[in-house]
Short mmCIF file of C-alpha atoms and ligand atoms in Angstrom, two decimals:
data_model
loop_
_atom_site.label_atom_id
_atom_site.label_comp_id
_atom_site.label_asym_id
_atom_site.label_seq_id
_atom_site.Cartn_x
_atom_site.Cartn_y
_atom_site.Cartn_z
CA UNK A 311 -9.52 7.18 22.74
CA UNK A 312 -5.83 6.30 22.65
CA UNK A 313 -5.25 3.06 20.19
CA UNK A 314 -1.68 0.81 19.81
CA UNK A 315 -1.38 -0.25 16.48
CA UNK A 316 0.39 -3.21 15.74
CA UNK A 317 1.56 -4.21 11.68
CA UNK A 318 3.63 -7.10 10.76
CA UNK A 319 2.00 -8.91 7.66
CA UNK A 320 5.06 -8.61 5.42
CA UNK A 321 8.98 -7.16 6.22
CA UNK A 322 8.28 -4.22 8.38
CA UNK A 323 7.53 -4.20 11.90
CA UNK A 324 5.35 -1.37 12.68
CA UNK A 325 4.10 0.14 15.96
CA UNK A 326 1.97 3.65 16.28
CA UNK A 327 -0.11 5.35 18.93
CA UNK A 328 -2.87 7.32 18.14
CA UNK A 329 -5.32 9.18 19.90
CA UNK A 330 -8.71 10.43 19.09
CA UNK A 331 -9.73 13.89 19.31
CA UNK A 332 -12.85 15.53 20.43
CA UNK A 333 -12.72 18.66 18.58
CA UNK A 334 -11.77 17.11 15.64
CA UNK A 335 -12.66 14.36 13.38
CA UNK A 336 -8.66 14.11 12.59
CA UNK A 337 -6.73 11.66 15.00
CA UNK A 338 -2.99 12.98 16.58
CA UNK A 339 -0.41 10.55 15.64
CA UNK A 340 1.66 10.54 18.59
CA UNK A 341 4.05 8.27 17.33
CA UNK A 342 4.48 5.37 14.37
CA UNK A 343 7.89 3.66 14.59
CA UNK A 344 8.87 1.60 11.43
CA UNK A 345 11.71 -1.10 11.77
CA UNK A 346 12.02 -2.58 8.27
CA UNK A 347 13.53 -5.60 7.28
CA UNK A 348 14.18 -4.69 3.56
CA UNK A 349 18.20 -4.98 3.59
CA UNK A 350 17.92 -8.17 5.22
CA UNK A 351 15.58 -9.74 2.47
CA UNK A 352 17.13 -7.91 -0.29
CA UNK A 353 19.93 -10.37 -0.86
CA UNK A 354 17.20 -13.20 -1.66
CA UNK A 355 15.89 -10.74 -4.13
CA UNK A 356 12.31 -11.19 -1.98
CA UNK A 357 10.79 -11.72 1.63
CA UNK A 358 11.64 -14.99 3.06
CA UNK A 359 8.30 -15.35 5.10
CA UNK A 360 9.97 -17.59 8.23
CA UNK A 361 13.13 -14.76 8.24
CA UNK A 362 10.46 -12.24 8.70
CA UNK A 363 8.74 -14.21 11.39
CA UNK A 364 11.57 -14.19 13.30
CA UNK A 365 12.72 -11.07 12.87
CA UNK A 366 9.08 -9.66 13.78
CA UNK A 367 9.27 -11.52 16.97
CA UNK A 368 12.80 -9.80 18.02
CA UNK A 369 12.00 -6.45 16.40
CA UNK A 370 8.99 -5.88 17.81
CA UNK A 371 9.62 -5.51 21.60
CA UNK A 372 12.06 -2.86 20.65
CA UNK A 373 9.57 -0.60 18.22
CA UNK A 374 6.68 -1.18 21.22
CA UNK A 375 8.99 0.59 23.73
CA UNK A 376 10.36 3.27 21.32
CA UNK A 377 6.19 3.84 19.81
CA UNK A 378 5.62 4.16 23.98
CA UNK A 379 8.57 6.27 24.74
CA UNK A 380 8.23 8.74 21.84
CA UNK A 381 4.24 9.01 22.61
CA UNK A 382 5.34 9.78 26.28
CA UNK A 383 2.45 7.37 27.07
CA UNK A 384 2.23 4.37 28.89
CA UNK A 385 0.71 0.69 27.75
CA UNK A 386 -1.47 1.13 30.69
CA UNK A 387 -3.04 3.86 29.39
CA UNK A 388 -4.25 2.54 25.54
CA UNK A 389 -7.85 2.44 25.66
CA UNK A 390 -7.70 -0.06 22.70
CA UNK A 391 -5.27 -2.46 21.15
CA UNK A 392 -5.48 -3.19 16.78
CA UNK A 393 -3.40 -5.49 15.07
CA UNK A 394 -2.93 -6.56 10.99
CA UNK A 395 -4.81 -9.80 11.36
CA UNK A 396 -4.88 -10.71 7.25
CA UNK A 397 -4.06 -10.78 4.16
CA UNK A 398 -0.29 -11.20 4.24
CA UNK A 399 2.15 -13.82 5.20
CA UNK A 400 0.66 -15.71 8.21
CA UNK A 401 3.60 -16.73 10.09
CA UNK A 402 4.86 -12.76 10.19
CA UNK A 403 1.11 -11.66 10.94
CA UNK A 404 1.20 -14.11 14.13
CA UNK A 405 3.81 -12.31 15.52
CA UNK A 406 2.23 -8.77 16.05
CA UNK A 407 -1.65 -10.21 16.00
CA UNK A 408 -0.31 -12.44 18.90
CA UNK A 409 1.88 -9.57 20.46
CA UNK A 410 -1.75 -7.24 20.14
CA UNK A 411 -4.08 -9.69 21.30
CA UNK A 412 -2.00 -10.44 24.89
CA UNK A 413 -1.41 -6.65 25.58
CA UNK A 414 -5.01 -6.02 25.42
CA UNK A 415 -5.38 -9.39 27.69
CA UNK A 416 -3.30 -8.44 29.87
CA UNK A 417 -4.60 -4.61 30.20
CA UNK A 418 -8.36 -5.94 30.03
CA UNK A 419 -9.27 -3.66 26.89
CA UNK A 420 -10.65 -4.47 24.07
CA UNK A 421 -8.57 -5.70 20.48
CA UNK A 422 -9.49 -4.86 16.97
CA UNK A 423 -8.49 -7.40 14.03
CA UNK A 424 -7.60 -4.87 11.04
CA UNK A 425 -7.29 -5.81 7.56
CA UNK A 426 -4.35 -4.46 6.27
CA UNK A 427 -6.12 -3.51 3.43
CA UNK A 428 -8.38 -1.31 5.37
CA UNK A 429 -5.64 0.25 6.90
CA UNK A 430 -4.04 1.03 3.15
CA UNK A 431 -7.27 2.26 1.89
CA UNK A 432 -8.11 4.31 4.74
CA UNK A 433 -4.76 6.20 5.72
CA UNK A 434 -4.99 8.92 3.42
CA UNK A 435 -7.88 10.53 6.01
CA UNK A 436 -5.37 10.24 8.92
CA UNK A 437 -4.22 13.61 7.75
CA UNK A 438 -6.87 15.09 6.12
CA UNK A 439 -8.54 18.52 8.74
CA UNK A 440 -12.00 17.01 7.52
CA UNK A 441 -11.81 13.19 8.86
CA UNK A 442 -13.14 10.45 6.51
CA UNK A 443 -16.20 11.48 3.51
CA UNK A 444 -17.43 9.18 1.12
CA UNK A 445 -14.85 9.23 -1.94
CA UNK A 446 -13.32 6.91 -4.58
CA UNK A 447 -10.18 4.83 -3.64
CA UNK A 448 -7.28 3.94 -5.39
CA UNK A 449 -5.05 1.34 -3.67
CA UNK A 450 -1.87 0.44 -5.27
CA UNK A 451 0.38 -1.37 -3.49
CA UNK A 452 2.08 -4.48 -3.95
CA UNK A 453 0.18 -7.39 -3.27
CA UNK A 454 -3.19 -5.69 -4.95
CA UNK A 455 -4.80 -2.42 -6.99
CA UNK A 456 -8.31 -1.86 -6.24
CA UNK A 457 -10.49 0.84 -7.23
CA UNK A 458 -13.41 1.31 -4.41
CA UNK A 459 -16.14 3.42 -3.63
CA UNK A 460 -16.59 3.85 0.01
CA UNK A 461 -19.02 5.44 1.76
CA UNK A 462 -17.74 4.55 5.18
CA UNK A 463 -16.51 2.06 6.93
CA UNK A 464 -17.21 -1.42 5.97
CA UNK A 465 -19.47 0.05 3.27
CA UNK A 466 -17.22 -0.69 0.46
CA UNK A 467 -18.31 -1.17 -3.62
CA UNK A 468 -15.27 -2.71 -5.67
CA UNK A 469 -15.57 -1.45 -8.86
CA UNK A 470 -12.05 -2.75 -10.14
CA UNK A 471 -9.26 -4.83 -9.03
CA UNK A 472 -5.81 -6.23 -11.11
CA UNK A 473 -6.38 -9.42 -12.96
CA UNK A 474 -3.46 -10.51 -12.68
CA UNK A 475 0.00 -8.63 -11.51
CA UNK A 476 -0.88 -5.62 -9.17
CA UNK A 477 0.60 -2.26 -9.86
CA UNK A 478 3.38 -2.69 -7.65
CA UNK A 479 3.97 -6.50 -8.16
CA UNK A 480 4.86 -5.23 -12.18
CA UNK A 481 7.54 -3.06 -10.34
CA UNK A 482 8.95 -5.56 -8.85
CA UNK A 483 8.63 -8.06 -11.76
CA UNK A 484 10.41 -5.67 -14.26
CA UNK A 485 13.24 -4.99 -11.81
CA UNK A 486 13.87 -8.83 -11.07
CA UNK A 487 13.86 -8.96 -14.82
CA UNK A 488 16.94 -6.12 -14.99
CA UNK A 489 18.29 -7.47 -12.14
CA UNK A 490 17.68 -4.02 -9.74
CA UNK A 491 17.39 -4.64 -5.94
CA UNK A 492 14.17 -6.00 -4.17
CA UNK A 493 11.94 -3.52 -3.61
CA UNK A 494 12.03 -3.09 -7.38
CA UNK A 495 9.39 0.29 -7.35
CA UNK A 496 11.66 2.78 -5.71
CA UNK A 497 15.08 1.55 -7.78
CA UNK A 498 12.42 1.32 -10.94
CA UNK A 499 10.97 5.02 -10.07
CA UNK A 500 14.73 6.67 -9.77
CA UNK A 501 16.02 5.67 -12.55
CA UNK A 502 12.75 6.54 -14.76
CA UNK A 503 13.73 10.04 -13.53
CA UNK A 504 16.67 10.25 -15.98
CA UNK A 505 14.69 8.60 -18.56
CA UNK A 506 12.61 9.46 -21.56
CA UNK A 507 9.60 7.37 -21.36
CA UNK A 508 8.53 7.90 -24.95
CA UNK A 509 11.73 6.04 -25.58
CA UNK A 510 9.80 2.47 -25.69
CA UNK A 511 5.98 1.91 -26.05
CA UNK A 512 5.10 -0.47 -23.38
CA UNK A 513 1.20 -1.99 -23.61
CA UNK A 514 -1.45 -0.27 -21.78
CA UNK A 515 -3.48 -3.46 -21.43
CA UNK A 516 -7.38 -2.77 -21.23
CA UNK A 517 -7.20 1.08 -21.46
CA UNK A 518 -10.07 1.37 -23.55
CA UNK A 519 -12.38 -1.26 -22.49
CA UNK A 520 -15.34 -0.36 -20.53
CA UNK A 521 -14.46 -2.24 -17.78
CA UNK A 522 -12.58 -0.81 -14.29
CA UNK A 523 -10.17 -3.98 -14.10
CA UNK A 524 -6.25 -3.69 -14.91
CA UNK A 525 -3.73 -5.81 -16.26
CA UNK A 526 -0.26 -5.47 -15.60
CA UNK A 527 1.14 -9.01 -16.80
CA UNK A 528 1.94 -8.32 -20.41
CA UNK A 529 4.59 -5.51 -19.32
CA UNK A 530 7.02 -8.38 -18.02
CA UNK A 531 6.81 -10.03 -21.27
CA UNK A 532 6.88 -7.00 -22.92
CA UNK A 533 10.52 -5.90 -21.02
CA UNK A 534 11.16 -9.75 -21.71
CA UNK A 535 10.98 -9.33 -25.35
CA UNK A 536 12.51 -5.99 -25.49
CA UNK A 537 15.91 -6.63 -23.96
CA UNK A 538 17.43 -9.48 -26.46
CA UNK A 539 16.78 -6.86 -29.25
CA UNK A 540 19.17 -4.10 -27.50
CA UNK A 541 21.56 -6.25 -25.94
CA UNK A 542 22.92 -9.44 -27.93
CA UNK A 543 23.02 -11.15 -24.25
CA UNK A 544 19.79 -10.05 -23.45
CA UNK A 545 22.05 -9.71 -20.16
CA UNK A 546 20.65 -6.05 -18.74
CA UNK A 547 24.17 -5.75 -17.14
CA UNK A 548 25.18 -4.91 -20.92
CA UNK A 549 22.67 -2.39 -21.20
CA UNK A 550 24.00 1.49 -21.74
CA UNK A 551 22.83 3.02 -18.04
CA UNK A 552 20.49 5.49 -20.54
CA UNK A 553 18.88 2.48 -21.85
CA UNK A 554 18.04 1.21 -18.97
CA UNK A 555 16.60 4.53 -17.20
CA UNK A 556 14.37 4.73 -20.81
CA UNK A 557 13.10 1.49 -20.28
CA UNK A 558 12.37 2.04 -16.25
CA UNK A 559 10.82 5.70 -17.07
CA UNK A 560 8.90 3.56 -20.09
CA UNK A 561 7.64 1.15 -17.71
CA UNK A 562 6.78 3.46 -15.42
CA UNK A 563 4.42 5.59 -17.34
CA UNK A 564 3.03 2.92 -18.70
CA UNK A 565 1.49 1.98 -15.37
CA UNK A 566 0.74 5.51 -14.23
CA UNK A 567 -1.51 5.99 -17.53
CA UNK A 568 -3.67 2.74 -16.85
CA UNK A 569 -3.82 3.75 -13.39
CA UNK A 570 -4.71 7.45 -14.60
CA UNK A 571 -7.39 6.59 -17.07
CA UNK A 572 -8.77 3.86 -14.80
CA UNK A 573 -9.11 6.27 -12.14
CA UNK A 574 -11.04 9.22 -13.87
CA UNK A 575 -13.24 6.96 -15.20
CA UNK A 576 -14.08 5.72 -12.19
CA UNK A 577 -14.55 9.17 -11.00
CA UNK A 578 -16.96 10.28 -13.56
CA UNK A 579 -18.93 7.02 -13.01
CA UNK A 580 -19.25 7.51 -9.59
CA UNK A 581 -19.52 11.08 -9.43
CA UNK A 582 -17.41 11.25 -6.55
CA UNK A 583 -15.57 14.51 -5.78
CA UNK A 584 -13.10 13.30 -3.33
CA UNK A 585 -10.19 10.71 -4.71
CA UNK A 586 -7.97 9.08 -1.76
CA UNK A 587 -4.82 7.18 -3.14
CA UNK A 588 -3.06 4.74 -0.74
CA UNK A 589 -0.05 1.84 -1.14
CA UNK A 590 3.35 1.62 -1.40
CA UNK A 591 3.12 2.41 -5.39
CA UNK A 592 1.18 5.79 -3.91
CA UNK A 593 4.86 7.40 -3.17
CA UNK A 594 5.86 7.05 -6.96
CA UNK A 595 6.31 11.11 -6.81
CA UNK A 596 5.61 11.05 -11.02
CA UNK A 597 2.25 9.60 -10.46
CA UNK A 598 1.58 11.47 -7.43
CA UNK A 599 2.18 14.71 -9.58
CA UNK A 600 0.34 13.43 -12.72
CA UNK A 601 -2.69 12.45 -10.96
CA UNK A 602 -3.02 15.55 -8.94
CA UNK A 603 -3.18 17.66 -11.78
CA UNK A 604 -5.63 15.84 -13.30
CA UNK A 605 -7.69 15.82 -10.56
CA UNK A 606 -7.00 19.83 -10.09
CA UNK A 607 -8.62 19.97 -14.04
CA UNK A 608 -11.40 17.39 -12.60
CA UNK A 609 -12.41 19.26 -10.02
CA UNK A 610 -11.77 16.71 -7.44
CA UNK A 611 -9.92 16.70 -4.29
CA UNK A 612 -7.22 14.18 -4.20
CA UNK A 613 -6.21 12.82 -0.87
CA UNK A 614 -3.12 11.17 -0.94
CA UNK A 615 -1.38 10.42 2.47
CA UNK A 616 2.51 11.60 3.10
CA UNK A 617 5.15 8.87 2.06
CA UNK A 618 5.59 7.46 5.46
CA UNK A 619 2.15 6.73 5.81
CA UNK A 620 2.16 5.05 1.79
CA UNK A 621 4.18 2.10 2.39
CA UNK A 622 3.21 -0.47 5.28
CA UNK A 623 3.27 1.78 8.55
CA UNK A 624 1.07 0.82 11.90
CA UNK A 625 -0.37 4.58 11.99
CA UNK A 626 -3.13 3.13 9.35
CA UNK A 627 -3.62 0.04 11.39
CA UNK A 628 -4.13 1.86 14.34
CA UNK A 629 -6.50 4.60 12.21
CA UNK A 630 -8.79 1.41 10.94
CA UNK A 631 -8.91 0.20 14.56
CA UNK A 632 -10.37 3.48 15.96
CA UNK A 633 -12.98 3.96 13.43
CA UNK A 634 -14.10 0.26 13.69
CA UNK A 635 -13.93 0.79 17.89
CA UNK A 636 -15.78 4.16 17.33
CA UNK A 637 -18.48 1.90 16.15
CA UNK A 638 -18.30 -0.53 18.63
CA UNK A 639 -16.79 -3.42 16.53
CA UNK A 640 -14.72 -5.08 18.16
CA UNK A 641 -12.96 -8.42 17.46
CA UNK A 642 -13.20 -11.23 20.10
CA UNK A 643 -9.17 -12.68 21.57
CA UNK A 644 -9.78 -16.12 19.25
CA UNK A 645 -10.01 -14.09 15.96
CA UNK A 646 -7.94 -16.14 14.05
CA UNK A 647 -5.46 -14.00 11.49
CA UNK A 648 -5.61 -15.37 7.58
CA UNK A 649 -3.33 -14.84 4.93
CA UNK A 650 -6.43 -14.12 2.66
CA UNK A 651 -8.14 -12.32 4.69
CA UNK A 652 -11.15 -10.41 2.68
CA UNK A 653 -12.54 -7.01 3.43
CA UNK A 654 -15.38 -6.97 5.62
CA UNK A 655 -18.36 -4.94 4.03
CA UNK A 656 -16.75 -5.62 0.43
CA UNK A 657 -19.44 -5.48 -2.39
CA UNK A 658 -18.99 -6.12 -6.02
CA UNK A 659 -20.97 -4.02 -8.19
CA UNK A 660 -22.72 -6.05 -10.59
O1 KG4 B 1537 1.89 -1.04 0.46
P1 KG4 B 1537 3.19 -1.73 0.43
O2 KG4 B 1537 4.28 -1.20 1.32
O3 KG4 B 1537 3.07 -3.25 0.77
C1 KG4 B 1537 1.99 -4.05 0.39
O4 KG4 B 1537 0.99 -4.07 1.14
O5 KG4 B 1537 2.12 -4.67 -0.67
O6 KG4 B 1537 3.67 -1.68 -1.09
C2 KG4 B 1537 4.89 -2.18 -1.50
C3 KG4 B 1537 5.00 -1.95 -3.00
C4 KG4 B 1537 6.17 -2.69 -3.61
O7 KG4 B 1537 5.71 -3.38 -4.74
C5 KG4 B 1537 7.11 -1.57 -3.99
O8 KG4 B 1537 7.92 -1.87 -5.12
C6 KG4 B 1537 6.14 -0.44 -4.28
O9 KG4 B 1537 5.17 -0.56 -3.28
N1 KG4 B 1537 6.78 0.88 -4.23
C7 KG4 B 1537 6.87 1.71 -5.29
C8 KG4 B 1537 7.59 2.84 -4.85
N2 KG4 B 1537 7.90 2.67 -3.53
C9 KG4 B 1537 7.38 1.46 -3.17
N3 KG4 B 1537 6.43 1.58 -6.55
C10 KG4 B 1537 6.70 2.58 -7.41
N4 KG4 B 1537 7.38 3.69 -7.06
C11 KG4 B 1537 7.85 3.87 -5.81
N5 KG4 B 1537 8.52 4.97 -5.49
ZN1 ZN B 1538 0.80 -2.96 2.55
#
């Protein structure tokens, strides 16, 4: 089965090709072309959703031939054609759900509405030899963090979710708040590198309630209060560069602990063996190395997909869409695309 992925619910416009195999559980990306729009929104210090929109609708033609041409395949050939239909920013997700839904009209095959959500949560098994096994996900990326068990597809248990800022959100929050460029995460994550993040004690909000829910707010306000007391402007432009990599490598570690000690106990509550960790925040290389070792000392097989598959790509679009066609579920042309879209199959566990 040979699937075109479409993504475009935010600033990248994404395109991938990939094809089933029969010997092997494991798809073969043949190609997943990323135009991004990120230097183009960076100078509002955010995404301007009806810049986006238009930019999708240019962009897009352009990463459809070049995902064609590098696959060596023809649209004539794609046996099924998935698209991002929700959550995200609904005059961006028009652009590729529209673009998806008349290739497959035109071709006469079938479409698959994805939830780009599924796609996150579900791209770490894109490259694992095995294929998809009932495990625990993390998903941290910027709109949400979400720890699920899944047992397959559409047979999801949320066991915790953000109250308030998600994981990757607080990046970007804190780095508005020291005026870094938008995406704050990666300018956030290289800094903490020359930090010391014992430096400053930033909250750990909820880390020992019983609970599976995180809270990310009261790090803002905690940055907030921080900088008058180390700069008499409170301006972070006056801030020593040292000081400032301290406070990013503070920040940081105080979301890769919650995330941490969420996770394992998640784990030992479920008693699941295999961990997959998706999102954008999933590339931060210091949680990336902090939660594979303690998953090495758990026991437990983390799955975490490479970096250009983290942050929003159309290879995990694509991925959702094959497993939902391998099942036969298909979405009908009028499937309308929603900015809130909510997961099909998405229990909450009591
Ligand atoms: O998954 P994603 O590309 O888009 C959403 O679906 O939200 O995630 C984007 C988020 C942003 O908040 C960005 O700051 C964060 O991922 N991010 C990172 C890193 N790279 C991207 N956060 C921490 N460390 C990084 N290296
Ligand atoms: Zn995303």
């Amino acid at each position: 089965m040979l699937v075109l992925g479409i993504e475009s619910s935010c600033d990248e416009t994404a395109v991938a090709l990939l094809e089933s195999c029969a010997d092997s559980p494991q798809p073969r990306v043949l190609s997943s072309v990323i135009s991004t729009q990120i230097p183009l929104h960076r100078m509002y210090g955010g995404v301007i959703p009806e810049l986006a929109s238009r930019n999708h609708s240019t962009n897009l033609p352009v990463v459809l031939r070049e995902a064609l041409e590098q696959a060596g395949r023809s649209v004539h050939e794609v046996d099924v054609f998935a698209s991002t239909a929700g959550p995200g920013l609904v005059a961006a997700l028009l652009v590729g759900n529209t673009a998806a839904k008349a290739l497959a009209l035109a071709a006469g095959k079938p479409f698959v509405a994805v939830n780009h959500l599924e796609g996150h949560m579900l791209s770490p098994f894109i490259t694992r030899a095995g294929g998809l096994v009932p495990h625990l996900s993390l998903v941290v990326s910027g709109g949400h963090t979400l720890l699920v068990d899944v047992q397959g597809v559409s047979d999801y248990t949320l066991l915790g979710r953000s109250v308030d800022d998600a994981a990757g959100e607080a990046f970007d929050k804190v780095a508005k708040m020291l005026d870094l460029p938008y995406p704050g995460g990666p300018e956030i994550d290289k800094r903490a590198e020359q930090g010391d993040p014992a430096r400053f004690s930033f909250p750990r909000p909820m880390l020992h309630e019983d609970h599976l829910n995180f809270s990310f707010s009261g790090l803002k306000t905690a940055v907030l209060y921080t900088l008058p007391r180390l700069t008499a402007s409170g301006n972070p432009h006056d801030l020593p560069e040292q000081t400032l990599c301290d406070i990013c490598a503070g920040v940081r570690q105080a979301i890769i602990d919650v995330l941490i000690h969420k996770t394992l106990k998640a784990l030992r509550r479920t008693g699941h063996k295999v961990l997959a960790v998706s999102g954008g925040v999933s590339c931060n290389a210091a949680l990336r190395t902090q939660l594979m070792e303690c998953c090495r000392r758990a026991g437990v097989e983390a799955v975490l997909p490479p970096n250009s598959l983290t942050t929003d790509n159309a290879a995990m679009i694509a991925y959702a869409g094959m497993l939902r066609a391998q099942h036969g579920d298909f979405s009908p042309l009028d499937t309308p695309v929603d900015p809130n879209l909510k997961l099909a199959g998405m229990q909450t566990r009591a």
